[in-house]
Short mmCIF file of C-alpha atoms in Angstrom, two decimals:
data_model
loop_
_atom_site.label_atom_id
_atom_site.label_comp_id
_atom_site.label_asym_id
_atom_site.label_seq_id
_atom_site.Cartn_x
_atom_site.Cartn_y
_atom_site.Cartn_z
CA MET A 235 -7.76 -4.61 46.38
CA LYS A 236 -9.46 -3.96 43.03
CA ILE A 237 -12.98 -4.24 41.68
CA ILE A 238 -13.08 -6.95 39.03
CA ASP A 239 -16.82 -7.21 38.41
CA ILE A 240 -20.17 -5.59 39.25
CA GLN A 241 -23.31 -7.64 38.85
CA ALA A 242 -26.69 -5.90 38.64
CA ILE A 243 -29.60 -8.19 39.48
CA PRO A 244 -33.24 -7.13 38.98
CA LEU A 245 -35.68 -8.87 41.32
CA SER A 246 -39.46 -9.12 41.29
CA ALA A 247 -41.45 -10.88 44.01
CA PRO A 248 -45.18 -11.19 43.24
CA LEU A 249 -47.60 -10.39 46.06
CA ASP A 250 -50.61 -12.56 46.83
CA VAL A 251 -52.69 -9.45 47.47
CA PRO A 252 -51.86 -6.14 45.73
CA ILE A 253 -51.23 -3.24 48.07
CA GLY A 254 -51.90 0.44 47.61
CA ARG A 255 -53.56 3.53 48.99
CA SER A 256 -56.08 3.89 46.14
CA GLN A 257 -57.37 2.11 43.06
CA ASN A 258 -54.89 4.07 40.93
CA TYR A 259 -51.85 3.40 43.11
CA THR A 260 -51.23 -0.27 43.73
CA TYR A 261 -48.35 -2.73 43.66
CA SER A 262 -48.78 -6.33 42.58
CA ALA A 263 -45.11 -7.13 43.27
CA LYS A 264 -42.14 -5.88 45.27
CA TYR A 265 -39.00 -5.04 43.34
CA ALA A 266 -35.31 -4.58 43.99
CA ALA A 267 -32.19 -3.83 41.99
CA LEU A 268 -29.26 -5.54 43.68
CA ALA A 269 -25.67 -4.50 43.11
CA LYS A 270 -23.03 -7.14 43.83
CA ILE A 271 -19.44 -5.86 43.69
CA ILE A 272 -16.72 -8.51 43.40
CA THR A 273 -13.08 -7.86 44.23
CA ASN A 274 -9.87 -9.63 43.28
CA GLU A 275 -9.40 -10.63 46.93
CA GLY A 276 -12.72 -12.46 47.06
CA VAL A 277 -14.54 -9.84 49.13
CA ILE A 278 -18.07 -9.27 47.83
CA GLY A 279 -20.23 -6.28 48.70
CA ILE A 280 -23.98 -6.08 48.29
CA GLY A 281 -26.22 -3.07 47.82
CA ASP A 282 -29.78 -2.35 46.81
CA ALA A 283 -31.75 0.37 45.04
CA LEU A 284 -35.31 1.25 45.94
CA THR A 285 -37.27 0.58 42.77
CA PRO A 286 -41.05 0.71 43.22
CA LYS A 287 -41.17 0.01 39.48
CA GLY A 288 -38.69 -0.84 36.73
CA PRO A 289 -35.72 -2.55 38.45
CA LYS A 290 -34.22 -3.51 35.09
CA SER A 291 -33.81 0.18 34.30
CA VAL A 292 -31.64 0.69 37.37
CA CYS A 293 -29.66 -2.45 36.62
CA ALA A 294 -28.98 -1.23 33.07
CA ILE A 295 -27.51 1.99 34.48
CA ILE A 296 -25.28 0.03 36.84
CA ALA A 297 -24.10 -2.30 34.09
CA GLU A 298 -23.68 0.21 31.24
CA ILE A 299 -22.67 3.46 32.96
CA ILE A 300 -21.31 2.76 36.43
CA LYS A 301 -19.52 -0.56 35.98
CA PRO A 302 -17.05 0.73 33.33
CA LEU A 303 -16.12 3.59 35.68
CA LEU A 304 -15.36 1.34 38.63
CA ILE A 305 -13.68 -1.74 37.17
CA GLY A 306 -10.06 -1.80 38.34
CA GLN A 307 -10.65 0.78 41.08
CA ASP A 308 -9.96 0.43 44.80
CA PRO A 309 -13.39 -0.17 46.43
CA THR A 310 -12.30 1.33 49.75
CA GLN A 311 -12.01 4.82 48.20
CA ILE A 312 -15.72 5.30 48.64
CA GLU A 313 -15.88 9.11 48.50
CA VAL A 314 -13.68 9.22 45.42
CA LEU A 315 -15.80 6.64 43.62
CA TRP A 316 -19.05 8.33 44.66
CA GLU A 317 -17.92 11.62 43.12
CA ARG A 318 -16.77 9.81 40.00
CA MET A 319 -20.17 8.20 39.59
CA TYR A 320 -22.03 11.42 40.37
CA GLN A 321 -20.02 13.56 37.98
CA SER A 322 -20.61 10.98 35.26
CA ILE A 323 -24.40 11.06 35.57
CA LYS A 324 -24.41 14.80 36.20
CA SER A 325 -22.72 15.32 32.85
CA LEU A 326 -25.70 13.54 31.30
CA GLY A 327 -28.11 15.93 33.02
CA CYS A 328 -29.58 13.09 35.08
CA ASN A 329 -28.69 13.51 38.75
CA LYS A 330 -32.00 12.23 40.14
CA GLY A 331 -34.34 9.29 39.65
CA PHE A 332 -33.08 5.92 38.47
CA MET A 333 -29.57 7.29 37.96
CA MET A 334 -29.21 8.19 41.63
CA MET A 335 -30.86 4.94 42.72
CA ALA A 336 -28.14 3.09 40.82
CA ILE A 337 -25.42 5.06 42.61
CA ALA A 338 -27.14 4.35 45.93
CA ALA A 339 -27.02 0.59 45.36
CA VAL A 340 -23.35 0.66 44.43
CA ASP A 341 -22.44 2.95 47.34
CA ILE A 342 -24.06 0.60 49.86
CA ALA A 343 -22.12 -2.30 48.35
CA LEU A 344 -18.86 -0.35 48.67
CA TRP A 345 -19.49 0.25 52.38
CA ASP A 346 -20.25 -3.45 52.79
CA ILE A 347 -16.87 -4.28 51.23
CA LEU A 348 -15.03 -1.85 53.48
CA GLY A 349 -16.68 -3.27 56.59
CA LYS A 350 -15.90 -6.83 55.59
CA THR A 351 -12.31 -5.90 54.76
CA VAL A 352 -11.55 -4.33 58.14
CA ARG A 353 -13.97 -6.71 59.93
CA MET A 354 -16.12 -3.98 61.42
CA PRO A 355 -19.85 -3.18 61.14
CA ILE A 356 -20.60 -0.18 58.95
CA TYR A 357 -21.89 1.99 61.80
CA LYS A 358 -18.44 1.89 63.41
CA LEU A 359 -16.84 3.03 60.17
CA LEU A 360 -19.27 5.96 60.14
CA GLY A 361 -17.97 7.21 63.47
CA GLY A 362 -19.42 5.01 66.16
CA CYS A 363 -22.62 3.97 67.82
CA PHE A 364 -25.03 6.45 69.38
CA ARG A 365 -27.51 3.61 69.91
CA GLU A 366 -27.36 -0.17 69.58
CA ASN A 367 -31.14 -0.46 69.59
CA ILE A 368 -32.87 1.47 66.82
CA ARG A 369 -36.42 2.65 67.42
CA VAL A 370 -38.66 1.76 64.47
CA TYR A 371 -42.26 2.47 63.54
CA ALA A 372 -44.66 0.07 61.86
CA SER A 373 -45.40 1.10 58.29
CA SER A 374 -48.09 1.31 57.07
CA ILE A 375 -51.86 1.00 57.44
CA TYR A 376 -53.51 1.52 54.05
CA PHE A 377 -57.13 2.60 53.74
CA ALA A 378 -57.89 1.32 50.22
CA GLY A 379 -60.42 -1.50 50.40
CA ARG A 380 -60.71 -1.32 54.20
CA ASP A 381 -63.43 -0.02 56.47
CA THR A 382 -62.71 1.69 59.79
CA ARG A 383 -62.98 -1.56 61.75
CA GLU A 384 -60.30 -3.22 59.63
CA ILE A 385 -58.07 -0.18 59.97
CA ALA A 386 -58.49 -0.20 63.75
CA SER A 387 -57.70 -3.92 63.89
CA ALA A 388 -54.51 -3.41 61.85
CA ALA A 389 -53.40 -0.70 64.26
CA GLU A 390 -54.13 -2.87 67.27
CA ARG A 391 -52.06 -5.72 65.82
CA PHE A 392 -49.05 -3.42 65.45
CA VAL A 393 -49.38 -2.39 69.09
CA GLU A 394 -49.69 -6.03 70.13
CA ASP A 395 -46.45 -6.68 68.24
CA GLY A 396 -44.75 -4.17 70.52
CA PHE A 397 -44.54 -1.11 68.27
CA THR A 398 -44.72 2.24 70.05
CA ALA A 399 -45.25 4.16 66.80
CA ILE A 400 -47.35 3.34 63.73
CA LYS A 401 -48.08 5.07 60.44
CA LEU A 402 -51.46 5.51 58.80
CA LYS A 403 -51.91 6.41 55.15
CA VAL A 404 -54.26 9.33 54.50
CA GLY A 405 -55.50 11.01 51.35
CA ALA A 406 -58.93 9.43 51.06
CA GLY A 407 -60.65 12.79 51.52
CA GLU A 408 -61.12 15.07 54.49
CA LYS A 409 -64.08 13.30 56.11
CA ARG A 410 -62.70 9.78 55.68
CA ASP A 411 -59.19 10.75 56.79
CA ILE A 412 -60.39 12.41 59.98
CA GLU A 413 -62.59 9.42 60.75
CA ASN A 414 -59.67 7.03 60.23
CA VAL A 415 -57.37 9.07 62.46
CA GLN A 416 -60.02 9.22 65.18
CA THR A 417 -60.58 5.49 64.93
CA VAL A 418 -56.90 4.59 65.10
CA ARG A 419 -56.19 6.95 67.97
CA LYS A 420 -59.03 5.39 69.96
CA ALA A 421 -57.78 1.89 69.14
CA ILE A 422 -54.14 2.45 70.14
CA GLY A 423 -54.57 4.86 73.05
CA ASP A 424 -52.64 8.02 73.79
CA ASP A 425 -49.23 6.51 74.52
CA VAL A 426 -48.49 5.23 71.00
CA HIS A 427 -47.18 7.70 68.44
CA LEU A 428 -49.47 8.04 65.42
CA LEU A 429 -47.87 9.20 62.17
CA VAL A 430 -49.90 10.08 59.07
CA ASP A 431 -48.67 10.04 55.47
CA ALA A 432 -50.55 11.65 52.57
CA ASN A 433 -47.96 10.87 49.86
CA GLY A 434 -48.50 14.36 48.45
CA GLY A 435 -52.26 13.89 48.26
CA TYR A 436 -53.38 17.42 49.23
CA ASP A 437 -52.79 20.98 48.10
CA ARG A 438 -51.44 23.40 50.69
CA PHE A 439 -54.82 24.80 51.70
CA ALA A 440 -56.44 21.40 52.26
CA ALA A 441 -53.30 20.19 54.08
CA ILE A 442 -53.46 23.07 56.55
CA LYS A 443 -57.18 22.59 57.14
CA ILE A 444 -57.02 18.84 57.72
CA GLY A 445 -53.71 19.13 59.55
CA ARG A 446 -55.38 21.24 62.21
CA GLU A 447 -57.91 18.46 62.67
CA PHE A 448 -55.13 15.88 62.97
CA GLU A 449 -53.50 17.95 65.70
CA LYS A 450 -56.61 17.49 67.85
CA HIS A 451 -55.81 13.77 67.91
CA ASN A 452 -52.16 14.18 68.84
CA VAL A 453 -50.71 13.14 65.48
CA PHE A 454 -46.93 12.86 65.81
CA TRP A 455 -46.10 14.05 62.29
CA PHE A 456 -47.75 14.88 58.98
CA GLU A 457 -45.72 13.24 56.21
CA GLU A 458 -45.71 14.50 52.62
CA PRO A 459 -48.93 16.51 52.98
CA ILE A 460 -48.42 18.05 49.52
CA ALA A 461 -46.49 17.42 46.30
CA HIS A 462 -42.79 17.09 47.05
CA GLU A 463 -41.72 19.76 44.54
CA ASP A 464 -43.90 22.50 46.09
CA ILE A 465 -41.29 24.11 48.35
CA GLU A 466 -43.35 27.26 48.94
CA GLY A 467 -46.30 25.09 49.87
CA TYR A 468 -44.23 23.18 52.41
CA ILE A 469 -43.10 26.43 53.98
CA ALA A 470 -46.73 27.54 54.28
CA VAL A 471 -47.93 24.24 55.75
CA SER A 472 -45.02 23.94 58.20
CA ARG A 473 -45.57 27.46 59.52
CA ALA A 474 -49.33 27.03 59.83
CA LEU A 475 -49.25 23.78 61.82
CA ASP A 476 -47.92 23.01 65.28
CA MET A 477 -47.19 19.35 64.59
CA PRO A 478 -44.01 18.51 62.64
CA VAL A 479 -44.14 18.22 58.86
CA ALA A 480 -41.93 15.45 57.45
CA ALA A 481 -40.78 14.90 53.87
CA GLY A 482 -37.91 13.85 51.65
CA GLU A 483 -38.53 10.34 50.34
CA CYS A 484 -38.91 11.76 46.81
CA GLU A 485 -35.77 13.89 46.98
CA PHE A 486 -32.18 13.07 46.02
CA THR A 487 -28.73 14.12 47.28
CA ARG A 488 -27.71 16.92 49.62
CA TYR A 489 -28.36 19.36 46.79
CA GLY A 490 -32.00 18.32 46.63
CA PHE A 491 -32.39 18.64 50.40
CA ARG A 492 -30.53 21.96 50.67
CA GLU A 493 -33.55 24.17 50.05
CA LEU A 494 -35.90 22.04 52.17
CA VAL A 495 -33.56 22.41 55.12
CA ALA A 496 -32.22 25.94 54.69
CA ARG A 497 -35.68 27.43 54.19
CA SER A 498 -37.26 25.48 57.06
CA ALA A 499 -39.72 23.92 54.64
CA VAL A 500 -39.85 20.72 56.70
CA ASP A 501 -39.36 19.83 60.35
CA ILE A 502 -38.09 16.27 59.76
CA VAL A 503 -36.06 14.98 56.80
CA GLN A 504 -36.75 11.52 55.34
CA PRO A 505 -34.17 10.52 52.74
CA ASP A 506 -34.05 6.90 51.59
CA VAL A 507 -30.56 5.41 51.69
CA SER A 508 -31.27 3.15 48.70
CA LYS A 509 -32.60 6.04 46.65
CA ALA A 510 -31.12 9.41 47.64
CA GLY A 511 -27.49 8.46 47.00
CA GLY A 512 -26.55 5.67 49.36
CA ILE A 513 -25.00 5.69 52.82
CA SER A 514 -22.41 8.28 51.81
CA GLU A 515 -24.92 10.86 50.62
CA CYS A 516 -27.59 10.26 53.26
CA ARG A 517 -24.93 10.82 55.90
CA LYS A 518 -24.27 14.23 54.34
CA ILE A 519 -28.00 14.97 54.24
CA ALA A 520 -28.29 14.10 57.93
CA ASN A 521 -25.32 16.32 58.75
CA LEU A 522 -26.86 19.17 56.77
CA ALA A 523 -30.09 18.74 58.73
CA SER A 524 -28.24 18.65 62.04
CA ALA A 525 -26.80 22.11 61.36
CA PHE A 526 -30.40 23.36 61.48
CA ASN A 527 -31.41 21.13 64.41
CA ILE A 528 -33.67 19.07 62.14
CA PRO A 529 -34.15 15.36 62.99
CA TYR A 530 -33.42 12.56 60.54
CA ALA A 531 -36.09 9.84 60.16
CA PRO A 532 -35.28 7.75 57.08
CA HIS A 533 -37.79 6.44 54.59
CA VAL A 534 -37.26 2.69 54.16
CA TRP A 535 -39.31 0.67 51.70
CA GLY A 536 -36.93 -1.69 49.95
CA SER A 537 -35.42 -5.11 50.52
CA ALA A 538 -33.63 -6.48 53.57
CA VAL A 539 -30.43 -4.93 52.21
CA SER A 540 -31.75 -1.37 52.23
CA HIS A 541 -33.36 -1.90 55.63
CA MET A 542 -30.04 -2.97 57.12
CA ALA A 543 -28.12 -0.13 55.46
CA SER A 544 -30.63 2.33 56.93
CA LEU A 545 -30.23 0.86 60.41
CA HIS A 546 -26.42 1.14 60.31
CA LEU A 547 -26.62 4.79 59.33
CA ALA A 548 -29.28 5.45 61.98
CA ALA A 549 -27.04 3.98 64.69
CA SER A 550 -24.27 6.44 63.81
CA LEU A 551 -26.25 9.72 63.70
CA PRO A 552 -26.75 12.08 66.64
CA ASN A 553 -29.90 13.61 65.10
CA PHE A 554 -31.63 10.32 64.30
CA LEU A 555 -35.28 10.24 65.40
CA ILE A 556 -36.97 7.00 64.30
CA CYS A 557 -36.68 4.56 61.40
CA GLU A 558 -39.40 3.24 59.13
CA LEU A 559 -39.93 -0.52 59.13
CA ASP A 560 -42.09 -1.87 56.34
CA ARG A 561 -44.60 -4.35 57.76
CA LEU A 562 -46.47 -5.11 54.56
CA PRO A 563 -45.80 -8.47 52.88
CA ASN A 564 -42.46 -8.32 51.09
CA PRO A 565 -40.59 -11.54 50.20
CA LEU A 566 -37.50 -9.47 49.39
CA ARG A 567 -37.40 -8.27 52.98
CA GLU A 568 -38.49 -11.49 54.62
CA GLU A 569 -36.66 -14.12 52.54
CA LEU A 570 -33.68 -12.47 50.85
CA THR A 571 -31.21 -12.95 53.71
CA PHE A 572 -30.51 -15.66 56.26
CA THR A 573 -30.82 -13.13 59.11
CA PRO A 574 -34.31 -11.61 59.13
CA ILE A 575 -34.89 -8.34 60.96
CA GLN A 576 -36.14 -8.98 64.48
CA VAL A 577 -38.28 -6.40 66.32
CA GLN A 578 -38.55 -6.36 70.11
CA ASN A 579 -40.75 -3.79 71.84
CA GLY A 580 -40.51 -1.42 68.90
CA TYR A 581 -36.72 -1.61 68.53
CA VAL A 582 -34.27 -3.42 66.26
CA GLN A 583 -30.81 -4.33 67.52
CA ILE A 584 -28.03 -3.39 65.12
CA SER A 585 -25.87 -6.21 63.78
CA GLN A 586 -22.35 -6.57 65.15
CA GLU A 587 -21.15 -8.52 62.12
CA PRO A 588 -18.76 -6.98 59.57
CA GLY A 589 -20.19 -4.76 56.84
CA LEU A 590 -23.96 -4.83 56.60
CA GLY A 591 -23.94 -8.00 58.68
CA ILE A 592 -26.17 -9.98 56.33
CA GLU A 593 -25.74 -12.84 53.88
CA LEU A 594 -27.88 -13.16 50.78
CA ASN A 595 -29.84 -16.32 50.11
CA GLU A 596 -28.76 -17.16 46.58
CA GLU A 597 -31.65 -19.58 46.13
CA ILE A 598 -34.12 -16.76 46.79
CA ILE A 599 -32.23 -14.50 44.39
CA ARG A 600 -32.55 -17.11 41.65
CA LYS A 601 -36.23 -17.53 42.47
CA TYR A 602 -37.06 -13.84 42.04
CA THR A 603 -34.57 -12.73 39.37
CA ILE A 604 -36.36 -11.24 36.38
#
């Protein structure tokens, strides 16, 4: 089997109501950069890169840098091809950002091809199934433009939908954040896990101060309390707080996670499979974390393709904790495939179909292609 073509497809799905955690941080559309790998035997693999902005940039990298490397190659030699792609971008001095997102999309597509070729779901190719039902948390409740009553109502709806864990965005300021956490905890009761995510909105001193207040309300984890590049700050915050500190959605590859893990800067790692290097690399990140007894709880914010890839990897990992499930409006998650993700009592059942176990809706692709 040989790769005869790689198609890179940038998608943009406008949102009826922009979403964001502040006036300076909003999205008016959801984006994706699909990678479609075509083989001479008619097997087609699909992958996706997480692109909050600029999907055409990722697609240009796939088309102009990665595609020439992979045409004519055996798609089942996934590790070999991953290293070939990585060494190529590394030689350009660009082993993070859009470059790595492009590799992630292609890597997911390669695993999809392998699964379809041997007629097995990806999680079995990764070593087996630790769990057929994947626990997920509802993500996320934003505070921008909402008062406490609206925030409480959003939390209650997630609980009514069967979720046993929900995530609340923080970063509005100490007083408002504490009030929101208090309100949500009262609305959902003590049995539902409450996660908070600051998206790097505090410095280390403010994070420690407000984190101690969050602990009084039994917050399950404090996600990205400070800027992702402040390793020393993460060490300080993690050691000062009793609740777990989670981070990693802004990091790439095992090399990027090495210091976070080895220096105990975080208690939970959160790589994104469609960003940090694909299934191949996130598996290595999870294994690195397991050597330090650190749980793996992936960040997931992309299309239906990246959600499914994340679920397959989660099923195969012994140190998996919980998986993010985006509940905000996203046509690329809800409409892109013929098999939408179904949640029952806070869990998603992994697909038993070959590869990723999903089929793209080509009509929807045409509708949202840029």
